[in-house]
Amino acid sequence: MIRVLLVHDARLLRSALAERLAREPDLEVFHTPWNNARERTGAVRPDLCVVDPDSETEYASDALEELCRPVSGAPGHPGCPILVLASGDRPGLLRRSMDAGALGYVDKGSGPERLLAGIRAVAAGHRYVDDSLGHGFLKAAQMPLTHRELMVLSLAAGGAPVAEIAHRLHLSNGTVRNYMAAITRKTGARNRIDAIRISRGEGWV
């Protein structure tokens, strides 16, 4: 049996997808929202996590990275292999998933058979990437912003002030301002608001 942990913040969608996956005789399916994902990973010990980063309530919470890290107090449990439910028009989320070390990527527009193939491939330790995401990966690779800059920008796009961004990312206020200055320069924006507008238009946040 392949133990699957489905991570998604929308309960109705999460439950419906978990029910569909559970029809497969070789899958044992569990599901959880993002804020409980790390704890559930330690309890369930899944063979892989199927995640939708676009549903995460706090972009910069490092949830994807947390899932990939070894579980504290659980020797021999190296962290959960990740299969990402992705969209080609969100290169920022693709970049974030790449940086986190996700092993597989399934296009949200694909049929169930693609998701099942991805689950079985990642559970076996293989990479899996939907061909339809190729253009999105190309855009992700061409993004001028670093992973940390994306995290700062995403929090700023959500309305967080400098002090809150600094607290949540364990940075100083001055470091956050330096990141915002770099973001503004790299995006060719006039100011912070313009940088957010440009980044949203490009699908970075």
Tab-separated table of C-alpha atoms in Angstrom:
chain	number	residue	atom	x	y	z
A	1	MET	CA	0.000	0.000	0.000
A	2	ILE	CA	1.099	3.563	-0.759
A	3	ARG	CA	0.354	5.934	2.112
A	4	VAL	CA	-0.638	9.356	0.743
A	5	LEU	CA	-1.058	12.559	2.740
A	6	LEU	CA	-3.069	15.170	0.834
A	7	VAL	CA	-2.357	18.750	1.969
A	8	HIS	CA	-4.838	21.436	0.963
A	9	ASP	CA	-6.558	24.253	2.842
A	10	ALA	CA	-9.953	23.978	1.116
A	11	ARG	CA	-11.707	21.261	3.116
A	12	LEU	CA	-14.388	20.442	0.539
A	13	LEU	CA	-11.893	20.030	-2.303
A	14	ARG	CA	-9.479	18.158	-0.073
A	15	SER	CA	-12.129	15.704	1.099
A	16	ALA	CA	-13.454	15.119	-2.419
A	17	LEU	CA	-9.981	14.457	-3.837
A	18	ALA	CA	-9.091	12.180	-0.916
A	19	GLU	CA	-12.277	10.197	-1.509
A	20	ARG	CA	-11.427	9.776	-5.192
A	21	LEU	CA	-7.871	8.648	-4.480
A	22	ALA	CA	-9.035	6.209	-1.804
A	23	ARG	CA	-10.907	4.210	-4.470
A	24	GLU	CA	-7.570	2.936	-5.729
A	25	PRO	CA	-6.778	-0.446	-4.135
A	26	ASP	CA	-3.083	0.357	-3.672
A	27	LEU	CA	-3.574	3.734	-1.957
A	28	GLU	CA	-4.240	4.560	1.682
A	29	VAL	CA	-5.199	8.229	1.834
A	30	PHE	CA	-5.079	10.790	4.645
A	31	HIS	CA	-5.676	14.522	4.379
A	32	THR	CA	-4.970	17.682	6.346
A	33	PRO	CA	-4.853	21.486	6.053
A	34	TRP	CA	-1.470	23.206	5.793
A	35	ASN	CA	-1.348	24.364	9.404
A	36	ASN	CA	-1.372	20.739	10.594
A	37	ALA	CA	0.689	19.197	7.798
A	38	ARG	CA	3.965	18.776	9.675
A	39	GLU	CA	2.286	17.131	12.661
A	40	ARG	CA	0.245	14.790	10.459
A	41	THR	CA	3.357	13.811	8.526
A	42	GLY	CA	4.988	12.649	11.736
A	43	ALA	CA	1.880	10.720	12.795
A	44	VAL	CA	0.918	9.163	9.456
A	45	ARG	CA	4.436	8.544	8.057
A	46	PRO	CA	3.223	8.807	4.448
A	47	ASP	CA	5.156	7.548	1.453
A	48	LEU	CA	4.516	10.922	-0.169
A	49	CYS	CA	2.622	14.171	0.320
A	50	VAL	CA	0.395	15.525	-2.441
A	51	VAL	CA	0.260	19.290	-1.919
A	52	ASP	CA	-1.337	22.364	-3.432
A	53	PRO	CA	0.915	25.340	-2.558
A	54	ASP	CA	-1.640	27.702	-4.060
A	55	SER	CA	-4.048	26.859	-1.242
A	56	GLU	CA	-1.603	27.651	1.534
A	57	THR	CA	-2.831	30.443	3.811
A	58	GLU	CA	0.665	31.800	4.524
A	59	TYR	CA	2.969	31.702	1.496
A	60	ALA	CA	6.121	32.388	3.510
A	61	SER	CA	5.541	29.896	6.303
A	62	ASP	CA	8.128	27.499	4.853
A	63	ALA	CA	5.533	24.707	4.927
A	64	LEU	CA	6.907	22.969	1.843
A	65	GLU	CA	10.449	23.090	3.186
A	66	GLU	CA	9.209	21.828	6.553
A	67	LEU	CA	7.618	18.775	4.946
A	68	CYS	CA	10.887	17.920	3.220
A	69	ARG	CA	12.929	18.072	6.422
A	70	PRO	CA	13.483	15.042	8.673
A	71	VAL	CA	10.857	14.620	11.363
A	72	SER	CA	12.217	15.564	14.783
A	73	GLY	CA	12.407	12.602	17.129
A	74	ALA	CA	11.843	10.127	14.311
A	75	PRO	CA	15.216	8.622	13.321
A	76	GLY	CA	15.230	7.198	9.828
A	77	HIS	CA	12.304	9.341	8.671
A	78	PRO	CA	13.937	11.723	6.181
A	79	GLY	CA	10.911	13.876	5.409
A	80	CYS	CA	8.109	13.442	2.951
A	81	PRO	CA	8.627	13.227	-0.844
A	82	ILE	CA	6.465	15.924	-2.413
A	83	LEU	CA	4.115	15.762	-5.403
A	84	VAL	CA	2.890	19.243	-6.273
A	85	LEU	CA	-0.468	20.106	-7.828
A	86	ALA	CA	0.654	22.944	-10.072
A	87	SER	CA	-0.396	25.419	-12.748
A	88	GLY	CA	1.803	26.552	-15.594
A	89	ASP	CA	0.658	30.148	-15.155
A	90	ARG	CA	2.044	30.309	-11.583
A	91	PRO	CA	5.816	30.179	-12.124
A	92	GLY	CA	6.388	31.653	-8.666
A	93	LEU	CA	4.841	28.609	-7.016
A	94	LEU	CA	6.733	26.288	-9.346
A	95	ARG	CA	9.978	28.030	-8.370
A	96	ARG	CA	9.139	27.766	-4.701
A	97	SER	CA	8.359	24.059	-5.058
A	98	MET	CA	11.618	23.485	-6.928
A	99	ASP	CA	13.573	25.250	-4.193
A	100	ALA	CA	11.836	23.112	-1.569
A	101	GLY	CA	12.963	19.947	-3.342
A	102	ALA	CA	9.621	18.634	-4.634
A	103	LEU	CA	10.011	15.401	-6.602
A	104	GLY	CA	6.896	15.510	-8.785
A	105	TYR	CA	4.588	18.006	-10.495
A	106	VAL	CA	1.098	17.328	-11.838
A	107	ASP	CA	-0.846	19.925	-13.821
A	108	LYS	CA	-4.121	20.793	-12.093
A	109	GLY	CA	-5.745	20.705	-15.496
A	110	SER	CA	-4.790	17.067	-16.027
A	111	GLY	CA	-7.092	14.087	-15.571
A	112	PRO	CA	-7.060	11.760	-12.541
A	113	GLU	CA	-4.911	9.234	-14.375
A	114	ARG	CA	-2.027	11.730	-14.465
A	115	LEU	CA	-2.281	12.346	-10.732
A	116	LEU	CA	-2.328	8.609	-10.036
A	117	ALA	CA	0.701	8.090	-12.269
A	118	GLY	CA	2.505	10.880	-10.445
A	119	ILE	CA	1.672	9.427	-7.042
A	120	ARG	CA	2.985	5.986	-7.970
A	121	ALA	CA	6.127	7.401	-9.569
A	122	VAL	CA	7.049	9.629	-6.628
A	123	ALA	CA	6.248	6.869	-4.125
A	124	ALA	CA	8.787	4.725	-6.011
A	125	GLY	CA	11.396	7.480	-5.716
A	126	HIS	CA	11.165	8.716	-9.318
A	127	ARG	CA	10.741	12.258	-10.616
A	128	TYR	CA	7.481	13.027	-12.388
A	129	VAL	CA	6.684	16.182	-14.371
A	130	ASP	CA	3.648	16.808	-16.544
A	131	ASP	CA	4.721	17.836	-20.047
A	132	SER	CA	2.141	20.632	-19.994
A	133	LEU	CA	4.113	22.425	-17.252
A	134	GLY	CA	7.189	22.896	-19.432
A	135	HIS	CA	6.525	26.553	-20.252
A	136	GLY	CA	5.801	27.298	-16.592
A	137	PHE	CA	9.141	25.781	-15.567
A	138	LEU	CA	10.902	27.852	-18.222
A	139	LYS	CA	9.345	31.022	-16.798
A	140	ALA	CA	10.241	29.908	-13.268
A	141	ALA	CA	13.875	29.459	-14.266
A	142	GLN	CA	13.939	32.947	-15.787
A	143	MET	CA	12.564	34.702	-12.712
A	144	PRO	CA	14.961	37.398	-11.462
A	145	LEU	CA	13.969	37.068	-7.800
A	146	THR	CA	15.605	34.765	-5.271
A	147	HIS	CA	13.628	32.394	-3.078
A	148	ARG	CA	13.930	34.733	-0.082
A	149	GLU	CA	12.909	37.742	-2.154
A	150	LEU	CA	9.821	35.841	-3.284
A	151	MET	CA	8.915	35.114	0.329
A	152	VAL	CA	9.292	38.776	1.303
A	153	LEU	CA	7.344	39.941	-1.739
A	154	SER	CA	4.524	37.478	-1.170
A	155	LEU	CA	4.043	38.618	2.413
A	156	ALA	CA	4.134	42.230	1.260
A	157	ALA	CA	1.544	41.422	-1.423
A	158	GLY	CA	-0.674	40.057	1.340
A	159	GLY	CA	-0.537	43.419	3.097
A	160	ALA	CA	2.039	42.602	5.789
A	161	PRO	CA	4.061	45.625	7.006
A	162	VAL	CA	7.852	45.528	7.290
A	163	ALA	CA	7.838	44.653	11.001
A	164	GLU	CA	5.517	41.679	10.474
A	165	ILE	CA	7.551	40.379	7.536
A	166	ALA	CA	10.697	40.664	9.626
A	167	HIS	CA	9.108	38.770	12.523
A	168	ARG	CA	7.732	35.941	10.398
A	169	LEU	CA	10.950	35.442	8.440
A	170	HIS	CA	13.264	35.995	11.420
A	171	LEU	CA	14.932	38.991	9.796
A	172	SER	CA	15.681	42.551	10.893
A	173	ASN	CA	13.523	45.409	9.629
A	174	GLY	CA	16.529	46.780	7.759
A	175	THR	CA	17.107	43.462	5.986
A	176	VAL	CA	13.477	43.383	4.873
A	177	ARG	CA	13.801	46.918	3.499
A	178	ASN	CA	16.952	45.869	1.646
A	179	TYR	CA	15.075	42.925	0.123
A	180	MET	CA	12.231	45.209	-0.950
A	181	ALA	CA	14.717	47.612	-2.546
A	182	ALA	CA	16.281	44.722	-4.468
A	183	ILE	CA	12.830	43.483	-5.535
A	184	THR	CA	11.859	46.939	-6.762
A	185	ARG	CA	15.097	47.209	-8.740
A	186	LYS	CA	14.900	43.723	-10.265
A	187	THR	CA	11.283	44.105	-11.350
A	188	GLY	CA	11.894	47.550	-12.815
A	189	ALA	CA	9.190	48.939	-10.557
A	190	ARG	CA	8.807	52.494	-9.285
A	191	ASN	CA	8.020	51.445	-5.727
A	192	ARG	CA	6.789	48.564	-3.542
A	193	ILE	CA	3.194	48.770	-4.786
A	194	ASP	CA	4.328	48.747	-8.401
A	195	ALA	CA	6.607	45.759	-7.715
A	196	ILE	CA	3.642	43.816	-6.297
A	197	ARG	CA	1.516	44.734	-9.328
A	198	ILE	CA	4.209	43.611	-11.782
A	199	SER	CA	4.850	40.375	-9.898
A	200	ARG	CA	1.174	39.483	-9.788
A	201	GLY	CA	0.910	40.092	-13.510
A	202	GLU	CA	3.821	37.706	-14.111
A	203	GLY	CA	2.344	35.020	-11.830
A	204	TRP	CA	5.238	35.271	-9.355
A	205	VAL	CA	2.984	35.792	-6.318
